[in-house]
Short mmCIF file of C-alpha atoms in Angstrom, two decimals:
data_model
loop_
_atom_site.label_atom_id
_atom_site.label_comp_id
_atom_site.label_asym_id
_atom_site.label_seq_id
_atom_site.Cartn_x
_atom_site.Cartn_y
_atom_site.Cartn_z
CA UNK L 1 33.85 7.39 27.96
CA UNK L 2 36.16 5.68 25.34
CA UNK L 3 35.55 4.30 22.13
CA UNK L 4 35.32 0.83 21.40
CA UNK L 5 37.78 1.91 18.70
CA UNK L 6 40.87 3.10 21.07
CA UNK L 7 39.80 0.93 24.21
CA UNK L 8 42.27 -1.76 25.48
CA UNK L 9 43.14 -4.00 23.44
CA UNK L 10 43.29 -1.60 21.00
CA UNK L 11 43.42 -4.31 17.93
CA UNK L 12 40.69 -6.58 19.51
CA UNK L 13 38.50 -4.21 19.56
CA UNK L 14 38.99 -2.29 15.91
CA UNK L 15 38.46 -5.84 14.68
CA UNK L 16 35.37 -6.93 16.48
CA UNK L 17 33.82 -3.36 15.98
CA UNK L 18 33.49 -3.80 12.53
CA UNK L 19 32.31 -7.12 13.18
CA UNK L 20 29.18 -6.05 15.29
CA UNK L 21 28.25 -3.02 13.34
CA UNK L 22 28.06 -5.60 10.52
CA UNK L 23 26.04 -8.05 12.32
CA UNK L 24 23.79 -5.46 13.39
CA UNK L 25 23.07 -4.12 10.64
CA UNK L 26 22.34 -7.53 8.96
CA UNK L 27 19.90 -7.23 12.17
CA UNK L 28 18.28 -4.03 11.86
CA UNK L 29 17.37 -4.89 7.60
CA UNK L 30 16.03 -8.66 8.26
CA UNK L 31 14.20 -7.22 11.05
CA UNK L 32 12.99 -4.11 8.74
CA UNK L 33 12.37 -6.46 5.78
CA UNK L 34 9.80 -8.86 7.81
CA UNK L 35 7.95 -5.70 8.73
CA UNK L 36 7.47 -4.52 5.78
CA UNK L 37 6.41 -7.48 4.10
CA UNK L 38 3.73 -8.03 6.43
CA UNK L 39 2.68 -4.81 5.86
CA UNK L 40 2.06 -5.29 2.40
CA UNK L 41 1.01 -8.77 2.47
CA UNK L 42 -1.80 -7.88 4.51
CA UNK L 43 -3.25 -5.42 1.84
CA UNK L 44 -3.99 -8.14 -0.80
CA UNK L 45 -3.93 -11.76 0.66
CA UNK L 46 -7.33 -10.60 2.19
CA UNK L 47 -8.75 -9.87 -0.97
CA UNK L 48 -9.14 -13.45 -2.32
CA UNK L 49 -10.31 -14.90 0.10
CA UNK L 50 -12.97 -12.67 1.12
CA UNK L 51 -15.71 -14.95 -0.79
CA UNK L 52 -15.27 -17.73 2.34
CA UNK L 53 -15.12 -14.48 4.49
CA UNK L 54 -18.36 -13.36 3.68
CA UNK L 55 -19.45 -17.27 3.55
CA UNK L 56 -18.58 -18.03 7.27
CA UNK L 57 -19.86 -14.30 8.82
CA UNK L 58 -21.65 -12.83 6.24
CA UNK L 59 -22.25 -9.07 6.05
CA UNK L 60 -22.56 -8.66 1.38
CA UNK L 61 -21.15 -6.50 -0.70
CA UNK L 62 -20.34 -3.46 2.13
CA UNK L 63 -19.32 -6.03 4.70
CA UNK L 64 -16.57 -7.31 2.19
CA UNK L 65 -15.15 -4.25 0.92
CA UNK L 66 -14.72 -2.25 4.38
CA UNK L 67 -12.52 -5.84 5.45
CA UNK L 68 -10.26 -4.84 2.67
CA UNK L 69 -10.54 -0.72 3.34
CA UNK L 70 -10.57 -0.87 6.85
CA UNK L 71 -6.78 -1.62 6.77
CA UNK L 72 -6.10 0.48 3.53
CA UNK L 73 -8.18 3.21 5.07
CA UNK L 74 -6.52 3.77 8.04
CA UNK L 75 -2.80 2.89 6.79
CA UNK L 76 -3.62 6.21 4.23
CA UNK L 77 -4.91 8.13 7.16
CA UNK L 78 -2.17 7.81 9.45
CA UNK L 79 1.20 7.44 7.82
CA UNK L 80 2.28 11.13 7.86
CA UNK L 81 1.53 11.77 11.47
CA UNK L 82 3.26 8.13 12.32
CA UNK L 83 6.64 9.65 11.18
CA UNK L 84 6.90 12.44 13.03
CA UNK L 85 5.52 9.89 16.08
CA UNK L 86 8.65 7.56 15.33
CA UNK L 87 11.36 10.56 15.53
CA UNK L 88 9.94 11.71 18.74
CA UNK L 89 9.50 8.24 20.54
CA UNK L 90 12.83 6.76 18.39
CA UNK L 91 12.28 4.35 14.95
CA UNK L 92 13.24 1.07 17.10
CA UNK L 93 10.78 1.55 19.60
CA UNK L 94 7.90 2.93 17.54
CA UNK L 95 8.81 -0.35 14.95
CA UNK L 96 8.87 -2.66 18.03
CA UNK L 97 4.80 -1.21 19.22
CA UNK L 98 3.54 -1.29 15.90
CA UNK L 99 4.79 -5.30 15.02
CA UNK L 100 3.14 -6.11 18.77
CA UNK L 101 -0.16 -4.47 17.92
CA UNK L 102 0.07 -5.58 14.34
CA UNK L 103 0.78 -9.18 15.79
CA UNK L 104 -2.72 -8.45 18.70
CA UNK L 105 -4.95 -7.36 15.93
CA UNK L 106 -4.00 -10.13 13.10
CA UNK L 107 -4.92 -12.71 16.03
CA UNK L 108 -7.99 -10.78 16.33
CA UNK L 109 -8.71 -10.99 12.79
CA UNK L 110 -8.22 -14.63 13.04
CA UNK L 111 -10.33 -15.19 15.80
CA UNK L 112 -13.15 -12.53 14.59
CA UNK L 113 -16.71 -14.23 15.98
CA UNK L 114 -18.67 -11.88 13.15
CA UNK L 115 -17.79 -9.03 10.36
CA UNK L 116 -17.91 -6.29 13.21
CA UNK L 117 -15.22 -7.64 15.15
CA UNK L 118 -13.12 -8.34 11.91
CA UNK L 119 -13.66 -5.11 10.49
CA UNK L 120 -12.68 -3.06 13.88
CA UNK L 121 -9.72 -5.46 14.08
CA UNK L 122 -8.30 -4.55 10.65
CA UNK L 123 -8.78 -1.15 12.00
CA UNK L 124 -5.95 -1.73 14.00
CA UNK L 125 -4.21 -3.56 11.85
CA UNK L 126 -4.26 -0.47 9.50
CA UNK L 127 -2.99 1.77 12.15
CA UNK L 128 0.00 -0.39 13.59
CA UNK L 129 1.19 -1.11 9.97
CA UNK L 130 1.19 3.29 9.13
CA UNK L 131 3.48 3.25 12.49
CA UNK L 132 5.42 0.11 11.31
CA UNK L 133 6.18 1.84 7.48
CA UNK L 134 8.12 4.91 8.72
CA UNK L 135 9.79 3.49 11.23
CA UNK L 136 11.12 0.33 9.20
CA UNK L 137 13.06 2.78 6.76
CA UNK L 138 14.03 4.83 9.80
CA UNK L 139 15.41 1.81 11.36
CA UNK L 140 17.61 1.31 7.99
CA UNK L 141 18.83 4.56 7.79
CA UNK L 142 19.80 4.14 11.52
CA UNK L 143 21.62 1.14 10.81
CA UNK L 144 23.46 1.94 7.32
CA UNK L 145 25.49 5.16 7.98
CA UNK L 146 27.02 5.00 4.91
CA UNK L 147 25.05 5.79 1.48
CA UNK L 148 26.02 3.27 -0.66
CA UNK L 149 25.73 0.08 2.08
CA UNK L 150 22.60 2.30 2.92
CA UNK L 151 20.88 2.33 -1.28
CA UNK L 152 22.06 -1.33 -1.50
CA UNK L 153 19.87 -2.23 1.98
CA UNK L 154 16.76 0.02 0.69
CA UNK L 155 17.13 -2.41 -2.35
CA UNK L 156 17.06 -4.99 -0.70
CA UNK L 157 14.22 -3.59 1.71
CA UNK L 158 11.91 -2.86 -1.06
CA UNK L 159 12.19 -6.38 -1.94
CA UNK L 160 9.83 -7.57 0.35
CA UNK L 161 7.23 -5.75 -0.41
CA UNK L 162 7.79 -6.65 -3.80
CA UNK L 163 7.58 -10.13 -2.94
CA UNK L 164 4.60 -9.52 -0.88
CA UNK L 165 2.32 -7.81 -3.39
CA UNK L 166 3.38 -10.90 -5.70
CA UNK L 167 2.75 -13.87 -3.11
CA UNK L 168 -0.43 -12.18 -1.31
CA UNK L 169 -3.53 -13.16 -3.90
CA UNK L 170 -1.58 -16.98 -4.28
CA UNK L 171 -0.94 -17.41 -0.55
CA UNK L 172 -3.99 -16.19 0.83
CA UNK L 173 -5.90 -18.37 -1.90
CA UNK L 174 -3.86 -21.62 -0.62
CA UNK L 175 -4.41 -20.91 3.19
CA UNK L 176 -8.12 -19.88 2.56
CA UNK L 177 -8.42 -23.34 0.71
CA UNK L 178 -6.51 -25.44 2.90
CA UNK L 179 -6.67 -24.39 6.48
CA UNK L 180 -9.31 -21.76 6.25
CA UNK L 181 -9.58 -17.92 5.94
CA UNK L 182 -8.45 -17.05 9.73
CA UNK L 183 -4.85 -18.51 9.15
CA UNK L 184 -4.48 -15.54 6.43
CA UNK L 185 -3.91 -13.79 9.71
CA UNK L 186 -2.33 -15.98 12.20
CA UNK L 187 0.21 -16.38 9.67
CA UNK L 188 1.34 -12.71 10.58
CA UNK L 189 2.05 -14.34 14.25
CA UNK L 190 5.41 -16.23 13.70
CA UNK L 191 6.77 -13.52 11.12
CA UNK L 192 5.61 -11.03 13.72
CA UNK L 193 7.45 -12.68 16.46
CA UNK L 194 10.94 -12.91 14.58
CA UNK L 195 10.94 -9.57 13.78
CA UNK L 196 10.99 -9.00 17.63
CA UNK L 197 13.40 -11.63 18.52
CA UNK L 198 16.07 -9.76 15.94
CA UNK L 199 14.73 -5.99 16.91
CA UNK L 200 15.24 -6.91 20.44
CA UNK L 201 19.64 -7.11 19.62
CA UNK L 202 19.27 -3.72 17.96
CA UNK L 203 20.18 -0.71 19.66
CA UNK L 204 17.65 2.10 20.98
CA UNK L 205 16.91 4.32 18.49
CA UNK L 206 17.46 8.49 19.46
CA UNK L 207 14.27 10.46 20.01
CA UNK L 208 14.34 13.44 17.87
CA UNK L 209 11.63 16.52 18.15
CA UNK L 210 8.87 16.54 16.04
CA UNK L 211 5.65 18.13 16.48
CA UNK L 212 2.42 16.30 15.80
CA UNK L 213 -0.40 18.06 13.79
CA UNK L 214 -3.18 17.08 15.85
CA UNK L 215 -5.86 19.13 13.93
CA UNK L 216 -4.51 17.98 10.60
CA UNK L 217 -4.36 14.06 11.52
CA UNK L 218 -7.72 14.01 13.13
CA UNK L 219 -9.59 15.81 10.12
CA UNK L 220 -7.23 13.31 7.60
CA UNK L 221 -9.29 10.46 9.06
CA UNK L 222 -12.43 12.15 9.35
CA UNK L 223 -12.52 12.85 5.63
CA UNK L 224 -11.20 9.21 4.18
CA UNK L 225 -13.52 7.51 7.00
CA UNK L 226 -16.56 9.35 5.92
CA UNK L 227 -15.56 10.00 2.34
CA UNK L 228 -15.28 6.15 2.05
CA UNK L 229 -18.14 5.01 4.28
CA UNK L 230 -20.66 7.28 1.85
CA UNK L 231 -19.50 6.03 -1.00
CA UNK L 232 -19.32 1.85 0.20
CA UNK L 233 -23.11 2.89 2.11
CA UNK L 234 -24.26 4.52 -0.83
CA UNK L 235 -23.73 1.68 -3.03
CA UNK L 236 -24.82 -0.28 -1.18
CA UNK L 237 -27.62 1.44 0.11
CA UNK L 238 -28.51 4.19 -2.28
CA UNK L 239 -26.80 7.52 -2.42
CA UNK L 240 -30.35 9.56 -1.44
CA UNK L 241 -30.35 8.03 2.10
CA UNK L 242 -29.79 11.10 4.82
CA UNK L 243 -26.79 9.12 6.77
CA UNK L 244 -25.28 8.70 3.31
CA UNK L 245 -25.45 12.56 2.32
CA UNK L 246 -24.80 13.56 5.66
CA UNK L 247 -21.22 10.80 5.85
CA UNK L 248 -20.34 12.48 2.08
CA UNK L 249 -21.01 16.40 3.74
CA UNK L 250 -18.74 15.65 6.36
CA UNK L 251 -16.24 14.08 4.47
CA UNK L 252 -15.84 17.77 2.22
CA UNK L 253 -16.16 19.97 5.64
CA UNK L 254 -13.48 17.40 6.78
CA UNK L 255 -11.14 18.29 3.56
CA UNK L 256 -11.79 22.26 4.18
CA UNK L 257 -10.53 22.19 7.12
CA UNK L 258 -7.66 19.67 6.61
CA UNK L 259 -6.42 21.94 3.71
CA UNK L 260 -6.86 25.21 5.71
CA UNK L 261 -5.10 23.90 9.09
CA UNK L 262 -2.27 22.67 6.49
CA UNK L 263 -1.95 26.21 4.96
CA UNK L 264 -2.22 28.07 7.87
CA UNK L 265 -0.44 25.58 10.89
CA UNK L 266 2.68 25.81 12.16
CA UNK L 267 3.71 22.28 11.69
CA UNK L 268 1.42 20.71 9.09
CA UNK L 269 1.33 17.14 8.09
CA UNK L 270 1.59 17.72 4.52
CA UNK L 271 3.44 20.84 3.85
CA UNK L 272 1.57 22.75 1.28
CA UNK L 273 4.99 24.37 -0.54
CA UNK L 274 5.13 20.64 -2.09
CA UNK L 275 2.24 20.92 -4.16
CA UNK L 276 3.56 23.96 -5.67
CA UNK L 277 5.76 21.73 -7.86
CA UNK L 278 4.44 20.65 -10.83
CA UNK L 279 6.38 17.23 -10.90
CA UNK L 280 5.53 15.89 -7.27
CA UNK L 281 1.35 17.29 -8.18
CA UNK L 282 1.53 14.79 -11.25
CA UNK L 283 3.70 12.41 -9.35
CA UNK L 284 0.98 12.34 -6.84
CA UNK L 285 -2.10 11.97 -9.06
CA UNK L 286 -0.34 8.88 -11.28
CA UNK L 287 0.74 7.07 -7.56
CA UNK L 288 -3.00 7.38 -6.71
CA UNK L 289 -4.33 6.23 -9.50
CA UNK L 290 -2.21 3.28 -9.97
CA UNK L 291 -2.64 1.83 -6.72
CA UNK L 292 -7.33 2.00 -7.65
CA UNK L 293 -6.41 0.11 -10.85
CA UNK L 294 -4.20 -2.33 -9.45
CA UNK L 295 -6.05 -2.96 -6.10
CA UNK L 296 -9.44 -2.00 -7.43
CA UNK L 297 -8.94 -5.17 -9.90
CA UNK L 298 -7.18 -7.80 -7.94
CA UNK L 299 -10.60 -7.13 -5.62
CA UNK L 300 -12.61 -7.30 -8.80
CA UNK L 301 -11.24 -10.34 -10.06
CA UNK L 302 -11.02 -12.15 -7.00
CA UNK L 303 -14.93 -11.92 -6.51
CA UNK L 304 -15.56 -12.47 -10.36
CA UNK L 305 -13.17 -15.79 -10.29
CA UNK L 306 -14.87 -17.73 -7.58
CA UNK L 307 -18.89 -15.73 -7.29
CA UNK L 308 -19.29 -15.98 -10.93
CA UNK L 309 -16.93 -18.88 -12.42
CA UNK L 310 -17.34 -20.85 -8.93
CA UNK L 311 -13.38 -21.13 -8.79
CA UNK L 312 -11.84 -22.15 -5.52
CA UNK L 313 -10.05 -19.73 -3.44
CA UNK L 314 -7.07 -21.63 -4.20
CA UNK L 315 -7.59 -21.66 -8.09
CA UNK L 316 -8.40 -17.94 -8.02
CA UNK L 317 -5.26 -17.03 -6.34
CA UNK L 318 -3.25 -19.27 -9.02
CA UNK L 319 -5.03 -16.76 -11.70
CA UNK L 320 -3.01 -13.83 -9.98
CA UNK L 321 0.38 -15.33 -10.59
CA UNK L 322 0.84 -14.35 -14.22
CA UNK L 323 0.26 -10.65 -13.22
CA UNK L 324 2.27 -10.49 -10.26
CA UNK L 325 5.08 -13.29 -11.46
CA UNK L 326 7.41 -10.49 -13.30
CA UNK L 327 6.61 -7.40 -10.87
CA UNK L 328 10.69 -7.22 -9.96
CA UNK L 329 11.68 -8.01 -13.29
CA UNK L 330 10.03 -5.21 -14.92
CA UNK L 331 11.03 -2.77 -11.85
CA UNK L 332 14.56 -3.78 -12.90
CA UNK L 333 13.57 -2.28 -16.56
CA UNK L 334 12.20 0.57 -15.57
CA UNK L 335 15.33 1.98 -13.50
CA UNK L 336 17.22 1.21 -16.71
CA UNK L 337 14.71 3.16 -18.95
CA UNK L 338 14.87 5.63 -16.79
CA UNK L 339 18.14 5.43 -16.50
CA UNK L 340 18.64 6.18 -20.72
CA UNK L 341 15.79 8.12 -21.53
CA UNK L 342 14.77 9.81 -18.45
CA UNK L 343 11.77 8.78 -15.86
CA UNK L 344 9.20 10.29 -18.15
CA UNK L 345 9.14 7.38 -20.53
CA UNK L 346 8.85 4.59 -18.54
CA UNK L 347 6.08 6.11 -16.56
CA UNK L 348 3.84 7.28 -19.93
CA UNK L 349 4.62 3.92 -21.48
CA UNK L 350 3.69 1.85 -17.98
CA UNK L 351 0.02 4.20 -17.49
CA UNK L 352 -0.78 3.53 -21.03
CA UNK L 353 -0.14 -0.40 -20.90
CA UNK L 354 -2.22 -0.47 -18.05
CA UNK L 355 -5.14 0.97 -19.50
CA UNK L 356 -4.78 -1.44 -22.82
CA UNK L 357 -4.83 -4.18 -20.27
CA UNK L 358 -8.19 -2.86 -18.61
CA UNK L 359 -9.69 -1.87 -22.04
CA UNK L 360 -8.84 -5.77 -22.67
CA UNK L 361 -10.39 -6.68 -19.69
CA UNK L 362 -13.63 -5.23 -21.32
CA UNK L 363 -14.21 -8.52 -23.38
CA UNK L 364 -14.23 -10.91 -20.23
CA UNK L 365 -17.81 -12.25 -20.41
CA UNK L 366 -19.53 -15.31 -18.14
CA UNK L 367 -17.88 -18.05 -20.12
CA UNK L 368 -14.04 -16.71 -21.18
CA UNK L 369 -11.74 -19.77 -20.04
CA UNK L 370 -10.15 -18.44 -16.72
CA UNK L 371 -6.67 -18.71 -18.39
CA UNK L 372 -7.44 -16.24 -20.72
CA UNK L 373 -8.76 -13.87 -17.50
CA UNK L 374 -5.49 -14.48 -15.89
CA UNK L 375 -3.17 -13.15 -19.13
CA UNK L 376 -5.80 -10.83 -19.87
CA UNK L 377 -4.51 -9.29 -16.40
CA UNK L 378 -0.97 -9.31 -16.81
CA UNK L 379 -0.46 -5.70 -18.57
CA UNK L 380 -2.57 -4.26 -15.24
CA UNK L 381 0.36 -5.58 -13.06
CA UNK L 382 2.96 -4.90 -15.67
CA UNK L 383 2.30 -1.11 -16.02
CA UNK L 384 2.28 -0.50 -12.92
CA UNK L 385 5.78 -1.87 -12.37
CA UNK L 386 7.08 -0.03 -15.23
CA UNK L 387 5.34 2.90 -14.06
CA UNK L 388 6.02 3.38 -10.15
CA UNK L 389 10.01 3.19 -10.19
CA UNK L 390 10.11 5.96 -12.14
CA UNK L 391 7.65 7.82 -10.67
CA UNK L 392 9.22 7.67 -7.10
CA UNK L 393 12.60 8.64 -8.47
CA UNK L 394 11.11 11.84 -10.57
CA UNK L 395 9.52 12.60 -7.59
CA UNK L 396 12.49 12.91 -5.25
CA UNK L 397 14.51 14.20 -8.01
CA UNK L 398 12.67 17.59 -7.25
CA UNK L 399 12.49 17.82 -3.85
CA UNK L 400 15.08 19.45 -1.27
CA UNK L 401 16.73 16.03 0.30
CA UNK L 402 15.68 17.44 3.48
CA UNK L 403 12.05 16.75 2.33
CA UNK L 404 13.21 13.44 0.68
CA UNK L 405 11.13 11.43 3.90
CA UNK L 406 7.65 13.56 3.47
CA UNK L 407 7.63 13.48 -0.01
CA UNK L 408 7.71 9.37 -0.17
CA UNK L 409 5.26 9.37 3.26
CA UNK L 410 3.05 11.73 1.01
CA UNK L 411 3.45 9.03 -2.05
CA UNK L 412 2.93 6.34 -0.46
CA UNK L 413 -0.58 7.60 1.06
CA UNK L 414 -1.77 8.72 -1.72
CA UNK L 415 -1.41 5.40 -3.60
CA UNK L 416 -2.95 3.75 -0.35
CA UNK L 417 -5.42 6.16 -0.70
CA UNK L 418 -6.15 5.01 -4.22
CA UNK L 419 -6.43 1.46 -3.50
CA UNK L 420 -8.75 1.97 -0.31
CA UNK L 421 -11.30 4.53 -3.03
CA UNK L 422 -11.34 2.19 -5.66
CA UNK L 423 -12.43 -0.65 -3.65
CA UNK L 424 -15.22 1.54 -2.34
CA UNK L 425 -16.19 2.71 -5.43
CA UNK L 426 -15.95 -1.00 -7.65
CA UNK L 427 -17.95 -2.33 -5.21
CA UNK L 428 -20.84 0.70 -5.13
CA UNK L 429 -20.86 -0.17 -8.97
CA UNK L 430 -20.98 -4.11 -8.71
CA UNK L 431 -23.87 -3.38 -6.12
CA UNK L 432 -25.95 -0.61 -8.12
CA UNK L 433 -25.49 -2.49 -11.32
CA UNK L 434 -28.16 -4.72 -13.09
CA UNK L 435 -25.27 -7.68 -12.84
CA UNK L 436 -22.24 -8.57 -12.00
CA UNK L 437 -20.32 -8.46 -15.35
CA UNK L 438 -22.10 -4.57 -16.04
CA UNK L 439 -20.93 -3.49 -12.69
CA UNK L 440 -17.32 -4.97 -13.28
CA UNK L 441 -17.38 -3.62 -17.05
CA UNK L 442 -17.99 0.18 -15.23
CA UNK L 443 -15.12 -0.38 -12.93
CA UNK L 444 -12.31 -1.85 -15.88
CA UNK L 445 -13.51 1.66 -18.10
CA UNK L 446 -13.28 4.28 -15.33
CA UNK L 447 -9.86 2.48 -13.90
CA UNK L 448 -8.35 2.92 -17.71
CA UNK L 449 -10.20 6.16 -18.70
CA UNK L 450 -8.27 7.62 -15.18
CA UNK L 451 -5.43 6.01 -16.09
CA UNK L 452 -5.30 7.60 -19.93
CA UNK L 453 -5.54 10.97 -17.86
CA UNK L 454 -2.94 10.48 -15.99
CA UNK L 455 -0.74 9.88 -18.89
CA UNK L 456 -1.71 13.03 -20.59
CA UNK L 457 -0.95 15.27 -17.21
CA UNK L 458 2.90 12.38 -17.52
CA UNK L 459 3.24 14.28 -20.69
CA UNK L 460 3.40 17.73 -19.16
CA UNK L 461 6.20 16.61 -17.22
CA UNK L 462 9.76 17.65 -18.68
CA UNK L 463 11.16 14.70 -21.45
CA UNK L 464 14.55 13.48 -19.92
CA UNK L 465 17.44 14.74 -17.71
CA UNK L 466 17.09 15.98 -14.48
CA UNK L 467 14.14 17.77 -13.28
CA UNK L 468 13.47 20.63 -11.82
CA UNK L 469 10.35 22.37 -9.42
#
C-alpha cells in the first residue's frame, strides 16, 4: 500500500496530511482532556455535598465516607492492572469502555433510590475512571509522535485535572444547592458524551502484549477493600467487633501475599526493583501523604462548614475557592524552583507549609467567622502544589524511561490511596470522638505530624542536580 505522502497527487496529499494529523491530534487531547477532568472532578465535587446526601438517603458517618472511598478506593486498586489492560486491548478502545461505563454508573449515581445503590455505583465509577487514566495519556502519546508537540499536549492535559480539583468543592456546592445532589453526577453525562463524539474520529489504537497479574490485582483490592472497610466499620462501630478484626486480618494476609506474588511473579503489577531506589520510596511516601491531607480536609471541612456552622452547600463550596484558586499558579513556581535549585526544595518547603496550615487549622473553634476557615485553608492547598511538581519530576528523574509509565501509575495510586485512608480514618475519629471539633482537631494534628515526617525522609533526598537510584 502507498503512503498518503507519495500517493497521486503527490502535493495534495503532503499538504492535507499534515493537515489531518493536526486535526487529529487536536482530537485525540480534547478528547483525553474531558476524560481526565471527569476523572478528577468526580473525586471532590462529591465531598461537599455529601451533607444533602446523607439528608435525602441517610446511612451517618460510614454511609458518607464509603460514597467518597468507594470511587477513591477502587481507582487506587485498579490503576496498575488497567495499563497493562489498555496496551493489550489498544488505549482508544480501552478510553472509549471506560467513558461509557463511567457515563452508566454516574447516571446510576444520580438516580441512586438509597446509599447501597449509590455506594455500589461509585464502585463502578472508581473502576471505569482507573481504565480511563492510563489510557487518556496513552491516547496522547499515540497522537503526539513528536516529544516536544508531545510535553506541550501533557501540559496542556494536566490542565484539566488541575482545573478539576479547583472547580470540584465550588461546583458540586452550586449544583447540590440549586438543582440538587444527583445532578453532581448527571453532569458527567454531556462531558461524557463529547468525549465519544471526538474519540469516535480517532484512529484505532494498536494492541500491544501485556500480561495481567491476576494474583497481584485481586489481592490489591482485597487489602484496600478490607483495610478500609475495618477502619470506616471500626469507627464507626468500635474496633473490638469480630467482623471488624476479622476485615483488618484479612486486609494484612491480603498485603503478604500481594508483596510475595510481586517478588516472586513473573509479571508483577508493581515491580519490586523500584522500591530499591531511595528517591521513588520517599517520592512515594510524600505523594501518599499529600493526597490524606488534602482530601482528608476538603472532606473535613465540608462536613464542619454546613453540620456545624449550618452553611449551605453552596456557601461551603465558595469557602474552597481561596485554597484551590492559585493551584496552577503555584505549579508554575514550583517547576521554576525546581528548575534553579533542584526538586528537593520546592518539595521540603511545600510539606512544611502544609503542615503550618493544618497546625493553623488547630485554632478553628464553633464560632471562627467562616472567612477566616477558608484562608486558614489556603497553605493546605498551596503546599501541595508546590510540593507535587517536583515530586513527580524527581521521581522520573531516577527511573529507566522504559519504566517512566509504571512509575507515575505507581504515584498516582499511592496518592489515591492516601486520599481514600484518610477519609476512612478522619471520619473513624469524628465518630469515636466526644465532638465534632475534638474529632476534627485529631485529624488536622496527625495530617501535619505525617506531613513533618515526610519532610524529614525529603531531606534525605540528594540537594540539587540530577538524581540518581
Amino acid at each position: 500500500m502507498k503512503s498518503p505522502l507519495t500517493s497521486s497527487p503527490a502535493s495534495g496529499a503532503a499538504v492535507a496530511a499534515p493537515e489531518a494529523a493536526r486535526g487529529g491530534s487536536s482530537l485525540v487531547l480534547g478528547a483525553a482532556l474531558l476524560g481526565f477532568f471527569l476523572i478528577s472532578l468526580d473525586a471532590l465535587i462529591v465531598t461537599v455535598a455529601l451533607p444533602d446526601i446523607g439528608r435525602s438517603l441517610g446511612g451517618g458517618m460510614s454511609g458518607l465516607q464509603w460514597v467518597v472511598d468507594g470511587y477513591t478506593l477502587i481507582f487506587a486498586a485498579l490503576m496498575l492492572s488497567a495499563g497493562a489492560l489498555s496496551d493489550r486491548i489498544g488505549a482508544r478502545q480501552a478510553y472509549g469502555g471506560g467513558v461509557v461505563l463511567f457515563g452508566l454508573a454516574s447516571a446510576a449515581c444520580g438516580l441512586a433510590p438509597n446509599l447501597g445503590v449509590l455506594v455500589a455505583a461509585r464502585l463502578v465509577q472508581g473502576g471505569a475512571a482507573a481504565v480511563m487514566m492510563p489510557a487518556s495519556l496513552a491516547l496522547v502519546r499515540q497522537g503526539f509522535p513528536d516529544q516536544a508537540k508531545r510535553a506541550r499536549a501533557i501540559a496542556i492535559w494536566t490542565v484539566g485535572g488541575a482545573v478539576a480539583v479547583a472547580a470540584g468543592p465550588v461546583l458540586g456546592g452550586a449544583l447540590a444547592a440549586s438543582v440538587g445532589w444527583r445532578w453532581i453526577f448527571f453532569v458527567n453525562l454531556p462531558a461524557g458524551l463529547l468525549a465519544l463524539a471526538l474519540l469516535a474520529r480517532v484512529p484505532a489504537s494498536p494492541r500491544l502484549p501485556a500480561r495481567l497479574d491476576v494474583v497481584g490485582q485481586v489481592t490489591a483490592v482485597v487489602a484496600m477493600g478490607a483495610l478500609t472497610y475495618g477502619v470506616i466499620e471500626g469507627g464507626d462501630q468500635g474496633f473490638g467487633r469480630p467482623l471488624v478484626v476479622v476485615s483488618l486480618l484479612v486486609a494484612g494476609v491480603a498485603v503478604a501475599v500481594f508483596l510475595a506474588a510481586q517478588a516472586r511473579g513473573a509479571h508483577p503489577m508493581l515491580p519490586m526493583p523500584l522500591f530499591r531506589s531511595h528517591v521513588v520510596a520517599v517520592s512515594l511516601v510524600v505523594g501518599f501523604m499529600l493526597n490524606a491531607a488534602y482530601y482528608g480536609g476538603v472532606f473535613i471541612f465540608s462536613l464542619y462548614l454546613q453540620q456545624q456552622r449550618g452553611q449551605t452547600a453552596l456557601h461551603a463550596g465558595l469557602m474552597f475557592i481561596p485554597m484551590t484558586a492559585l493551584v496552577a499558579v503555584v505549579n508554575l513556581a514550583s517547576a521554576t524552583l525546581a528548575a534553579l535549585f533542584g526538586p528537593r526544595a520546592p518539595m521540603l518547603a511545600g510539606q512544611l507549609i502544609g503542615a503550618v496550615g493544618l497546625l493553623a487549622l488547630l485554632t478553628v473553634g464553633p464560632h471562627t467567622h467562616v472567612w477566616v476557615v477558608a484562608l486558614l485553608m489556603v497553605p493546605v492547598g498551596l503546599g501541595g502544589a508546590l510540593t507535587v511538581p517536583a515530586l513527580t519530576a524527581m521521581l522520573l528523574d531516577v527511573v529507566p524511561a522504559d519504566r517512566a509509565g509504571t512509575a507515575s501509575a505507581v504515584l498516582n495510586t499511592g496518592r489515591q490511596a492516601g486520599g481514600a485512608i484518610a477519609v476512612a480514618v478522619f471520619g473513624a475519629l469524628l465518630a469515636g470522638a466526644d465532638t465534632f471539633l475534638a474529632g476534627m482537631r485529631w485529624s488536622m494534628l496527625l495530617a501535619a505530624a505525617g506531613l513533618v515526617l515526610t519532610a524529614g525522609a525529603t531531606l534525605t533526598l540528594p540537594r540539587a542536580g540530577r538524581i540518581g537510584a
